[in-house]
PDB file of C-alpha atoms in Angstrom:
ATOM      1  CA  UNK V 290       0.000   0.000   0.000  1.00 96.00           C
ATOM      2  CA  UNK V 291       1.401   3.395  -0.979  1.00 96.00           C
ATOM      3  CA  UNK V 292       0.571   7.041  -0.384  1.00 95.00           C
ATOM      4  CA  UNK V 293       1.729   9.295  -3.202  1.00 95.00           C
ATOM      5  CA  UNK V 294       1.756  13.072  -2.583  1.00 95.00           C
ATOM      6  CA  UNK V 295      -1.452  12.796  -0.540  1.00 95.00           C
ATOM      7  CA  UNK V 296      -3.203  16.070   0.313  1.00 94.00           C
ATOM      8  CA  UNK V 297      -6.449  16.102   2.289  1.00 92.00           C
ATOM      9  CA  UNK V 298      -8.654  18.764   3.873  1.00 86.00           C
ATOM     10  CA  UNK V 299     -12.176  19.022   5.222  1.00 81.00           C
ATOM     11  CA  UNK V 300     -14.898  20.505   3.010  1.00 75.00           C
ATOM     12  CA  UNK V 301     -15.361  23.582   5.209  1.00 64.00           C
ATOM     13  CA  UNK V 302     -11.617  24.267   5.483  1.00 67.00           C
ATOM     14  CA  UNK V 303      -9.308  26.147   3.186  1.00 76.00           C
ATOM     15  CA  UNK V 304      -5.966  24.804   4.423  1.00 85.00           C
ATOM     16  CA  UNK V 305      -4.639  21.336   3.721  1.00 89.00           C
ATOM     17  CA  UNK V 306      -4.637  19.118   6.821  1.00 91.00           C
ATOM     18  CA  UNK V 307      -2.318  16.631   5.096  1.00 93.00           C
ATOM     19  CA  UNK V 308       0.342  18.067   2.821  1.00 92.00           C
ATOM     20  CA  UNK V 309       2.217  15.889   0.367  1.00 93.00           C
ATOM     21  CA  UNK V 310       2.325  12.680   2.424  1.00 95.00           C
ATOM     22  CA  UNK V 311       4.538   9.997   0.891  1.00 95.00           C
ATOM     23  CA  UNK V 312       4.669   6.567   2.554  1.00 95.00           C
ATOM     24  CA  UNK V 313       4.784   2.853   1.893  1.00 95.00           C
ATOM     25  CA  UNK V 314       3.034   0.303   4.130  1.00 96.00           C
ATOM     26  CA  UNK V 315       4.157  -3.307   3.771  1.00 96.00           C
ATOM     27  CA  UNK V 316       2.358  -6.571   4.647  1.00 96.00           C
ATOM     28  CA  UNK V 317       3.031  -7.476   8.272  1.00 95.00           C
ATOM     29  CA  UNK V 318       3.849  -3.881   9.302  1.00 95.00           C
ATOM     30  CA  UNK V 319       2.670  -2.457  12.587  1.00 95.00           C
ATOM     31  CA  UNK V 320       2.960   1.326  12.391  1.00 95.00           C
ATOM     32  CA  UNK V 321       2.548   3.560  15.433  1.00 94.00           C
ATOM     33  CA  UNK V 322       1.470   7.121  14.607  1.00 93.00           C
ATOM     34  CA  UNK V 323       2.203   9.896  17.092  1.00 89.00           C
ATOM     35  CA  UNK V 324       1.947  13.677  17.067  1.00 87.00           C
ATOM     36  CA  UNK V 325       0.388  16.554  18.919  1.00 85.00           C
ATOM     37  CA  UNK V 326      -3.304  17.428  18.771  1.00 82.00           C
ATOM     38  CA  UNK V 327      -4.181  19.056  15.467  1.00 81.00           C
ATOM     39  CA  UNK V 328      -1.133  17.717  13.640  1.00 85.00           C
ATOM     40  CA  UNK V 329      -3.288  15.591  11.313  1.00 89.00           C
ATOM     41  CA  UNK V 330      -3.159  12.097  12.882  1.00 91.00           C
ATOM     42  CA  UNK V 331      -6.873  11.358  12.657  1.00 90.00           C
ATOM     43  CA  UNK V 332      -7.068  12.778   9.130  1.00 92.00           C
ATOM     44  CA  UNK V 333      -4.189  10.518   8.114  1.00 95.00           C
ATOM     45  CA  UNK V 334      -5.981   7.478   9.536  1.00 95.00           C
ATOM     46  CA  UNK V 335      -9.209   8.382   7.766  1.00 94.00           C
ATOM     47  CA  UNK V 336      -7.336   8.870   4.499  1.00 94.00           C
ATOM     48  CA  UNK V 337      -5.714   5.455   4.897  1.00 96.00           C
ATOM     49  CA  UNK V 338      -9.116   3.897   5.555  1.00 95.00           C
ATOM     50  CA  UNK V 339     -10.730   5.631   2.584  1.00 94.00           C
ATOM     51  CA  UNK V 340     -13.067   7.709   4.753  1.00 92.00           C
ATOM     52  CA  UNK V 341     -11.628  11.125   3.880  1.00 89.00           C
ATOM     53  CA  UNK V 342     -11.542  12.258   0.234  1.00 87.00           C
ATOM     54  CA  UNK V 343      -8.064  12.799  -1.183  1.00 90.00           C
ATOM     55  CA  UNK V 344      -7.815  16.298  -2.633  1.00 89.00           C
ATOM     56  CA  UNK V 345      -4.546  15.632  -4.422  1.00 91.00           C
ATOM     57  CA  UNK V 346      -2.335  12.598  -4.785  1.00 95.00           C
ATOM     58  CA  UNK V 347      -3.303   8.937  -4.579  1.00 94.00           C
ATOM     59  CA  UNK V 348      -3.608   5.998  -2.201  1.00 95.00           C
ATOM     60  CA  UNK V 349      -2.630   2.813  -4.040  1.00 96.00           C
ATOM     61  CA  UNK V 350      -3.279  -0.855  -3.273  1.00 96.00           C
ATOM     62  CA  UNK V 351      -5.469  -0.390  -0.217  1.00 96.00           C
ATOM     63  CA  UNK V 352      -6.390  -3.882   1.059  1.00 96.00           C
ATOM     64  CA  UNK V 353      -9.923  -5.020   0.313  1.00 95.00           C
ATOM     65  CA  UNK V 354     -10.838  -5.522   3.970  1.00 96.00           C
ATOM     66  CA  UNK V 355     -10.276  -2.553   6.273  1.00 97.00           C
ATOM     67  CA  UNK V 356     -10.915  -2.800  10.014  1.00 97.00           C
ATOM     68  CA  UNK V 357     -11.600   0.618  11.556  1.00 96.00           C
ATOM     69  CA  UNK V 358     -11.718   1.583  15.241  1.00 95.00           C
ATOM     70  CA  UNK V 359     -12.697   5.271  15.472  1.00 91.00           C
ATOM     71  CA  UNK V 360     -11.691   7.423  18.420  1.00 86.00           C
ATOM     72  CA  UNK V 361     -15.385   7.795  19.308  1.00 85.00           C
ATOM     73  CA  UNK V 362     -17.877   4.991  18.776  1.00 85.00           C
ATOM     74  CA  UNK V 363     -21.551   6.082  18.461  1.00 84.00           C
ATOM     75  CA  UNK V 364     -23.515   4.005  20.968  1.00 81.00           C
ATOM     76  CA  UNK V 365     -26.807   5.908  20.482  1.00 84.00           C
ATOM     77  CA  UNK V 366     -28.224   3.188  18.236  1.00 85.00           C
ATOM     78  CA  UNK V 367     -31.271   0.946  18.560  1.00 87.00           C
ATOM     79  CA  UNK V 368     -29.371  -2.309  18.739  1.00 91.00           C
ATOM     80  CA  UNK V 369     -28.146  -4.591  21.440  1.00 96.00           C
ATOM     81  CA  UNK V 370     -24.397  -5.110  21.291  1.00 96.00           C
ATOM     82  CA  UNK V 371     -24.969  -8.610  19.866  1.00 96.00           C
ATOM     83  CA  UNK V 372     -27.529  -7.382  17.330  1.00 95.00           C
ATOM     84  CA  UNK V 373     -25.227  -4.640  16.108  1.00 96.00           C
ATOM     85  CA  UNK V 374     -22.244  -6.966  15.750  1.00 96.00           C
ATOM     86  CA  UNK V 375     -24.319  -9.645  14.013  1.00 96.00           C
ATOM     87  CA  UNK V 376     -25.615  -7.062  11.545  1.00 95.00           C
ATOM     88  CA  UNK V 377     -22.113  -5.738  10.895  1.00 95.00           C
ATOM     89  CA  UNK V 378     -20.905  -9.283  10.277  1.00 95.00           C
ATOM     90  CA  UNK V 379     -23.677  -9.864   7.755  1.00 95.00           C
ATOM     91  CA  UNK V 380     -22.892  -6.567   6.024  1.00 93.00           C
ATOM     92  CA  UNK V 381     -19.335  -7.863   5.633  1.00 93.00           C
ATOM     93  CA  UNK V 382     -20.581 -11.085   4.057  1.00 94.00           C
ATOM     94  CA  UNK V 383     -20.749 -13.487   7.013  1.00 95.00           C
ATOM     95  CA  UNK V 384     -23.695 -15.808   7.466  1.00 96.00           C
ATOM     96  CA  UNK V 385     -25.646 -15.097  10.640  1.00 94.00           C
ATOM     97  CA  UNK V 386     -24.399 -18.244  12.384  1.00 95.00           C
ATOM     98  CA  UNK V 387     -20.795 -17.542  11.380  1.00 96.00           C
ATOM     99  CA  UNK V 388     -21.070 -13.954  12.607  1.00 95.00           C
ATOM    100  CA  UNK V 389     -22.362 -15.172  15.967  1.00 95.00           C
ATOM    101  CA  UNK V 390     -19.413 -17.554  16.318  1.00 96.00           C
ATOM    102  CA  UNK V 391     -16.844 -14.832  15.573  1.00 96.00           C
ATOM    103  CA  UNK V 392     -18.579 -12.365  17.895  1.00 97.00           C
ATOM    104  CA  UNK V 393     -18.680 -14.906  20.731  1.00 97.00           C
ATOM    105  CA  UNK V 394     -14.969 -15.692  20.357  1.00 97.00           C
ATOM    106  CA  UNK V 395     -13.841 -12.067  20.300  1.00 97.00           C
ATOM    107  CA  UNK V 396     -16.248 -11.083  23.066  1.00 97.00           C
ATOM    108  CA  UNK V 397     -14.779 -13.756  25.330  1.00 97.00           C
ATOM    109  CA  UNK V 398     -11.249 -12.457  24.734  1.00 96.00           C
ATOM    110  CA  UNK V 399     -12.323  -8.892  25.600  1.00 96.00           C
ATOM    111  CA  UNK V 400     -14.580  -9.871  28.527  1.00 95.00           C
ATOM    112  CA  UNK V 401     -17.590  -8.530  26.634  1.00 96.00           C
ATOM    113  CA  UNK V 402     -19.798 -11.630  26.719  1.00 97.00           C
ATOM    114  CA  UNK V 403     -22.046 -10.493  29.581  1.00 97.00           C
ATOM    115  CA  UNK V 404     -22.780  -7.233  27.769  1.00 97.00           C
ATOM    116  CA  UNK V 405     -23.809  -8.680  24.406  1.00 97.00           C
ATOM    117  CA  UNK V 406     -27.581  -8.597  25.239  1.00 97.00           C
ATOM    118  CA  UNK V 407     -27.355  -5.008  26.539  1.00 96.00           C
ATOM    119  CA  UNK V 408     -28.595  -2.107  24.352  1.00 95.00           C
ATOM    120  CA  UNK V 409     -25.721  -0.076  22.949  1.00 94.00           C
ATOM    121  CA  UNK V 410     -27.139   3.103  24.462  1.00 93.00           C
ATOM    122  CA  UNK V 411     -26.788   1.620  27.961  1.00 94.00           C
ATOM    123  CA  UNK V 412     -23.127   0.669  27.644  1.00 93.00           C
ATOM    124  CA  UNK V 413     -20.318   2.575  29.286  1.00 92.00           C
ATOM    125  CA  UNK V 414     -17.804   4.314  27.055  1.00 89.00           C
ATOM    126  CA  UNK V 415     -15.217   1.613  27.675  1.00 91.00           C
ATOM    127  CA  UNK V 416     -17.617  -1.229  26.897  1.00 94.00           C
ATOM    128  CA  UNK V 417     -18.737   0.588  23.769  1.00 94.00           C
ATOM    129  CA  UNK V 418     -15.088   0.705  22.698  1.00 93.00           C
ATOM    130  CA  UNK V 419     -14.912  -3.071  23.082  1.00 96.00           C
ATOM    131  CA  UNK V 420     -17.909  -3.424  20.749  1.00 96.00           C
ATOM    132  CA  UNK V 421     -16.182  -1.141  18.240  1.00 96.00           C
ATOM    133  CA  UNK V 422     -12.995  -3.201  18.455  1.00 96.00           C
ATOM    134  CA  UNK V 423     -14.890  -6.449  17.841  1.00 97.00           C
ATOM    135  CA  UNK V 424     -16.587  -4.998  14.740  1.00 96.00           C
ATOM    136  CA  UNK V 425     -13.176  -4.002  13.368  1.00 97.00           C
ATOM    137  CA  UNK V 426     -12.022  -7.623  13.650  1.00 97.00           C
ATOM    138  CA  UNK V 427     -15.136  -9.507  12.466  1.00 96.00           C
ATOM    139  CA  UNK V 428     -13.286 -10.427   9.276  1.00 95.00           C
ATOM    140  CA  UNK V 429      -9.492 -10.633   9.400  1.00 94.00           C
ATOM    141  CA  UNK V 430      -8.536  -7.224   7.986  1.00 97.00           C
ATOM    142  CA  UNK V 431      -5.812  -6.601   5.457  1.00 97.00           C
ATOM    143  CA  UNK V 432      -5.563  -3.129   6.969  1.00 98.00           C
ATOM    144  CA  UNK V 433      -6.410  -2.585  10.636  1.00 98.00           C
ATOM    145  CA  UNK V 434      -6.614   1.050  11.786  1.00 97.00           C
ATOM    146  CA  UNK V 435      -6.962   1.738  15.499  1.00 96.00           C
ATOM    147  CA  UNK V 436      -7.377   5.317  16.729  1.00 93.00           C
ATOM    148  CA  UNK V 437      -6.176   5.446  20.362  1.00 90.00           C
ATOM    149  CA  UNK V 438      -7.283   1.833  21.001  1.00 92.00           C
ATOM    150  CA  UNK V 439      -6.266   1.772  24.692  1.00 90.00           C
ATOM    151  CA  UNK V 440      -8.597   4.613  25.652  1.00 88.00           C
ATOM    152  CA  UNK V 441     -11.467   3.477  27.870  1.00 87.00           C
ATOM    153  CA  UNK V 442     -10.522  -0.214  27.910  1.00 90.00           C
ATOM    154  CA  UNK V 443     -10.164  -2.044  31.202  1.00 91.00           C
ATOM    155  CA  UNK V 444      -6.806  -3.583  32.146  1.00 89.00           C
ATOM    156  CA  UNK V 445      -7.534  -7.146  30.863  1.00 91.00           C
ATOM    157  CA  UNK V 446      -8.660  -5.828  27.475  1.00 93.00           C
ATOM    158  CA  UNK V 447      -5.638  -3.539  27.259  1.00 90.00           C
ATOM    159  CA  UNK V 448      -3.452  -6.560  27.916  1.00 90.00           C
ATOM    160  CA  UNK V 449      -5.215  -8.515  25.138  1.00 94.00           C
ATOM    161  CA  UNK V 450      -4.833  -5.769  22.554  1.00 93.00           C
ATOM    162  CA  UNK V 451      -1.194  -6.516  21.539  1.00 93.00           C
ATOM    163  CA  UNK V 452      -2.136 -10.137  20.824  1.00 94.00           C
ATOM    164  CA  UNK V 453      -5.043  -9.071  18.599  1.00 95.00           C
ATOM    165  CA  UNK V 454      -2.832  -6.656  16.677  1.00 95.00           C
ATOM    166  CA  UNK V 455      -0.054  -9.244  16.444  1.00 94.00           C
ATOM    167  CA  UNK V 456      -2.368 -11.848  14.942  1.00 95.00           C
ATOM    168  CA  UNK V 457      -3.376  -9.471  12.144  1.00 96.00           C
ATOM    169  CA  UNK V 458       0.261  -8.583  11.398  1.00 95.00           C
ATOM    170  CA  UNK V 459       1.401 -12.220  11.507  1.00 95.00           C
ATOM    171  CA  UNK V 460      -1.262 -13.060   8.916  1.00 96.00           C
ATOM    172  CA  UNK V 461       0.211 -10.417   6.600  1.00 96.00           C
ATOM    173  CA  UNK V 462      -2.107  -7.566   7.480  1.00 97.00           C
ATOM    174  CA  UNK V 463      -1.040  -3.964   8.029  1.00 97.00           C
ATOM    175  CA  UNK V 464      -1.781  -2.402  11.420  1.00 97.00           C
ATOM    176  CA  UNK V 465      -1.775   1.360  11.985  1.00 97.00           C
ATOM    177  CA  UNK V 466      -2.225   2.576  15.558  1.00 95.00           C
ATOM    178  CA  UNK V 467      -2.257   6.045  17.106  1.00 91.00           C
ATOM    179  CA  UNK V 468      -0.788   6.376  20.568  1.00 83.00           C
ATOM    180  CA  UNK V 469      -0.440   9.504  22.711  1.00 73.00           C
ATOM    181  CA  UNK V 470       0.112   7.748  26.041  1.00 70.00           C
ATOM    182  CA  UNK V 471       3.217   5.726  25.262  1.00 74.00           C
ATOM    183  CA  UNK V 472       1.447   2.345  25.371  1.00 76.00           C
ATOM    184  CA  UNK V 473       2.725   1.188  21.996  1.00 81.00           C
ATOM    185  CA  UNK V 474       5.837  -0.412  23.540  1.00 79.00           C
ATOM    186  CA  UNK V 475       3.500  -3.335  24.302  1.00 80.00           C
ATOM    187  CA  UNK V 476       3.129  -3.990  20.560  1.00 86.00           C
ATOM    188  CA  UNK V 477       6.710  -5.179  20.135  1.00 79.00           C
ATOM    189  CA  UNK V 478       8.569  -4.389  16.924  1.00 81.00           C
ATOM    190  CA  UNK V 479       6.943  -1.466  15.129  1.00 88.00           C
ATOM    191  CA  UNK V 480       7.595   1.296  12.660  1.00 92.00           C
ATOM    192  CA  UNK V 481       7.010   4.796  14.015  1.00 92.00           C
ATOM    193  CA  UNK V 482       5.550   7.744  12.161  1.00 93.00           C
ATOM    194  CA  UNK V 483       5.368  11.240  13.576  1.00 92.00           C
ATOM    195  CA  UNK V 484       2.831  13.665  12.088  1.00 92.00           C
ATOM    196  CA  UNK V 485       3.910  17.304  12.176  1.00 90.00           C
ATOM    197  CA  UNK V 486       2.110  20.090  10.360  1.00 85.00           C
ATOM    198  CA  UNK V 487       0.318  17.668   8.077  1.00 88.00           C
ATOM    199  CA  UNK V 488       3.458  15.776   7.041  1.00 91.00           C
ATOM    200  CA  UNK V 489       4.638  12.298   8.010  1.00 94.00           C
ATOM    201  CA  UNK V 490       8.163  11.612   9.216  1.00 92.00           C
ATOM    202  CA  UNK V 491       9.420   8.088   9.887  1.00 89.00           C
ATOM    203  CA  UNK V 492      12.030   7.839  12.594  1.00 76.00           C
ATOM    204  CA  UNK V 493      15.045   5.523  12.205  1.00 66.00           C
ATOM    205  CA  UNK V 494      14.980   2.428  14.410  1.00 53.00           C
ATOM    206  CA  UNK V 495      17.634   3.880  16.713  1.00 45.00           C
ATOM    207  CA  UNK V 496      15.342   6.805  17.549  1.00 49.00           C
ATOM    208  CA  UNK V 497      12.092   4.973  18.083  1.00 49.00           C
ATOM    209  CA  UNK V 498      11.472   5.529  21.774  1.00 50.00           C
ATOM    210  CA  UNK V 499       8.534   7.899  22.402  1.00 49.00           C
ATOM    211  CA  UNK V 500       9.512  11.532  22.894  1.00 46.00           C
ATOM    212  CA  UNK V 501       7.729  14.530  24.309  1.00 43.00           C
ATOM    213  CA  UNK V 502       6.997  15.931  20.854  1.00 45.00           C
ATOM    214  CA  UNK V 503       4.984  12.792  20.078  1.00 48.00           C
ATOM    215  CA  UNK V 504       2.570  13.219  22.953  1.00 47.00           C
ATOM    216  CA  UNK V 505      -0.668  15.147  22.627  1.00 46.00           C
ATOM    217  CA  UNK V 506      -1.309  18.113  24.891  1.00 45.00           C
ATOM    218  CA  UNK V 507      -3.054  16.807  28.018  1.00 45.00           C
ATOM    219  CA  UNK V 508      -5.645  19.545  28.000  1.00 42.00           C
ATOM    220  CA  UNK V 509      -6.559  23.035  26.863  1.00 41.00           C
ATOM    221  CA  UNK V 510      -3.997  25.808  27.016  1.00 42.00           C
ATOM    222  CA  UNK V 511      -0.282  25.302  27.466  1.00 43.00           C
ATOM    223  CA  UNK V 512       0.884  21.664  27.638  1.00 45.00           C
ATOM    224  CA  UNK V 513       1.926  20.378  31.004  1.00 49.00           C
ATOM    225  CA  UNK V 514       5.420  18.920  31.270  1.00 51.00           C
ATOM    226  CA  UNK V 515       5.824  15.136  31.084  1.00 55.00           C
ATOM    227  CA  UNK V 516       8.126  13.345  33.515  1.00 62.00           C
ATOM    228  CA  UNK V 517       9.511   9.815  33.588  1.00 66.00           C
ATOM    229  CA  UNK V 518       9.790   8.469  37.144  1.00 73.00           C
ATOM    230  CA  UNK V 519      11.322   5.062  37.867  1.00 72.00           C
ATOM    231  CA  UNK V 520       9.475   3.136  40.577  1.00 74.00           C
ATOM    232  CA  UNK V 521      10.597  -0.079  42.285  1.00 77.00           C
ATOM    233  CA  UNK V 522       7.876  -2.375  43.641  1.00 74.00           C
ATOM    234  CA  UNK V 523       7.762  -5.838  45.199  1.00 74.00           C
ATOM    235  CA  UNK V 524       5.213  -8.032  43.469  1.00 70.00           C
ATOM    236  CA  UNK V 525       4.583 -11.789  43.312  1.00 72.00           C
ATOM    237  CA  UNK V 526       2.673 -11.205  40.056  1.00 71.00           C
ATOM    238  CA  UNK V 527       4.410  -8.436  38.061  1.00 72.00           C
ATOM    239  CA  UNK V 528       1.889  -8.613  35.207  1.00 71.00           C
ATOM    240  CA  UNK V 529      -1.005  -8.004  37.594  1.00 73.00           C
ATOM    241  CA  UNK V 530       0.847  -5.098  39.184  1.00 75.00           C
ATOM    242  CA  UNK V 531       1.489  -3.538  35.773  1.00 73.00           C
ATOM    243  CA  UNK V 532      -2.204  -3.959  34.884  1.00 71.00           C
ATOM    244  CA  UNK V 533      -3.223  -2.320  38.175  1.00 72.00           C
ATOM    245  CA  UNK V 534      -0.951   0.674  37.598  1.00 72.00           C
ATOM    246  CA  UNK V 535      -2.152   1.109  34.037  1.00 67.00           C
ATOM    247  CA  UNK V 536      -5.777   0.919  35.148  1.00 62.00           C
ATOM    248  CA  UNK V 537      -4.959   3.739  37.581  1.00 63.00           C
ATOM    249  CA  UNK V 538      -3.818   5.886  34.660  1.00 60.00           C
ATOM    250  CA  UNK V 539      -0.039   5.419  34.682  1.00 68.00           C
ATOM    251  CA  UNK V 540       1.954   4.807  31.504  1.00 65.00           C
ATOM    252  CA  UNK V 541       4.330   1.873  32.034  1.00 71.00           C
ATOM    253  CA  UNK V 542       7.210   2.123  29.574  1.00 63.00           C
ATOM    254  CA  UNK V 543       9.446  -0.752  30.734  1.00 66.00           C
ATOM    255  CA  UNK V 544       9.506  -3.526  33.330  1.00 70.00           C
ATOM    256  CA  UNK V 545      12.790  -4.957  34.590  1.00 67.00           C
ATOM    257  CA  UNK V 546      13.166  -7.955  36.850  1.00 63.00           C
ATOM    258  CA  UNK V 547      15.583  -8.143  39.729  1.00 53.00           C
ATOM    259  CA  UNK V 548      19.087  -9.024  38.573  1.00 40.00           C
TER     260      UNK V 548
END
């Protein structure tokens, strides 16, 4: 898949949001996209998915099956979670029974099973994100695009996410993930793109640890400074301790065992 001199902007805007993006995405790639708010990350993802018109340039060889997890999933729909996912499976060409099997399997992995009969409008934001993630994976995508996939997920689902992404990549799919909290270290070997002023820069492997310029502003106004603090804890179950800290809102960059 290739992007050739891609320019994109919204209908009501005069300025290009993406300006002359050139990139190649290869089968099996996992690409982490970072950049500050307003840099053009979401527009880039939508252009990759075919959801934003390209004003100039071209996107070539987009895979036939695209899995899309938006940053906000609309839960104000008159479906149960199961009914919505079954319908989405049928839209994608699955028989009803086959869709139910895939939904049940993915729901079990994301601890969503108990919520399948619940109306979408009654789901929490985090549970709604699980539904959105399942719909993106109903058919193994050739291109999987996840916009801030960790947001709103509980600790067990966050822990399952790298495996889901890895399975798509191992099958030859392309995975593109935005990350403003530094969670992408969990994904293993990745390529890293930084979006600045509507352009995409790929960092060499030697420079691929997250930096401050890659992180979105935490709120309105001037950005608050980010700090890295090393903490030593005693834990019989390190994985559970990491999950607990992440659920509390901390970004865990690295875990080292006692020498």
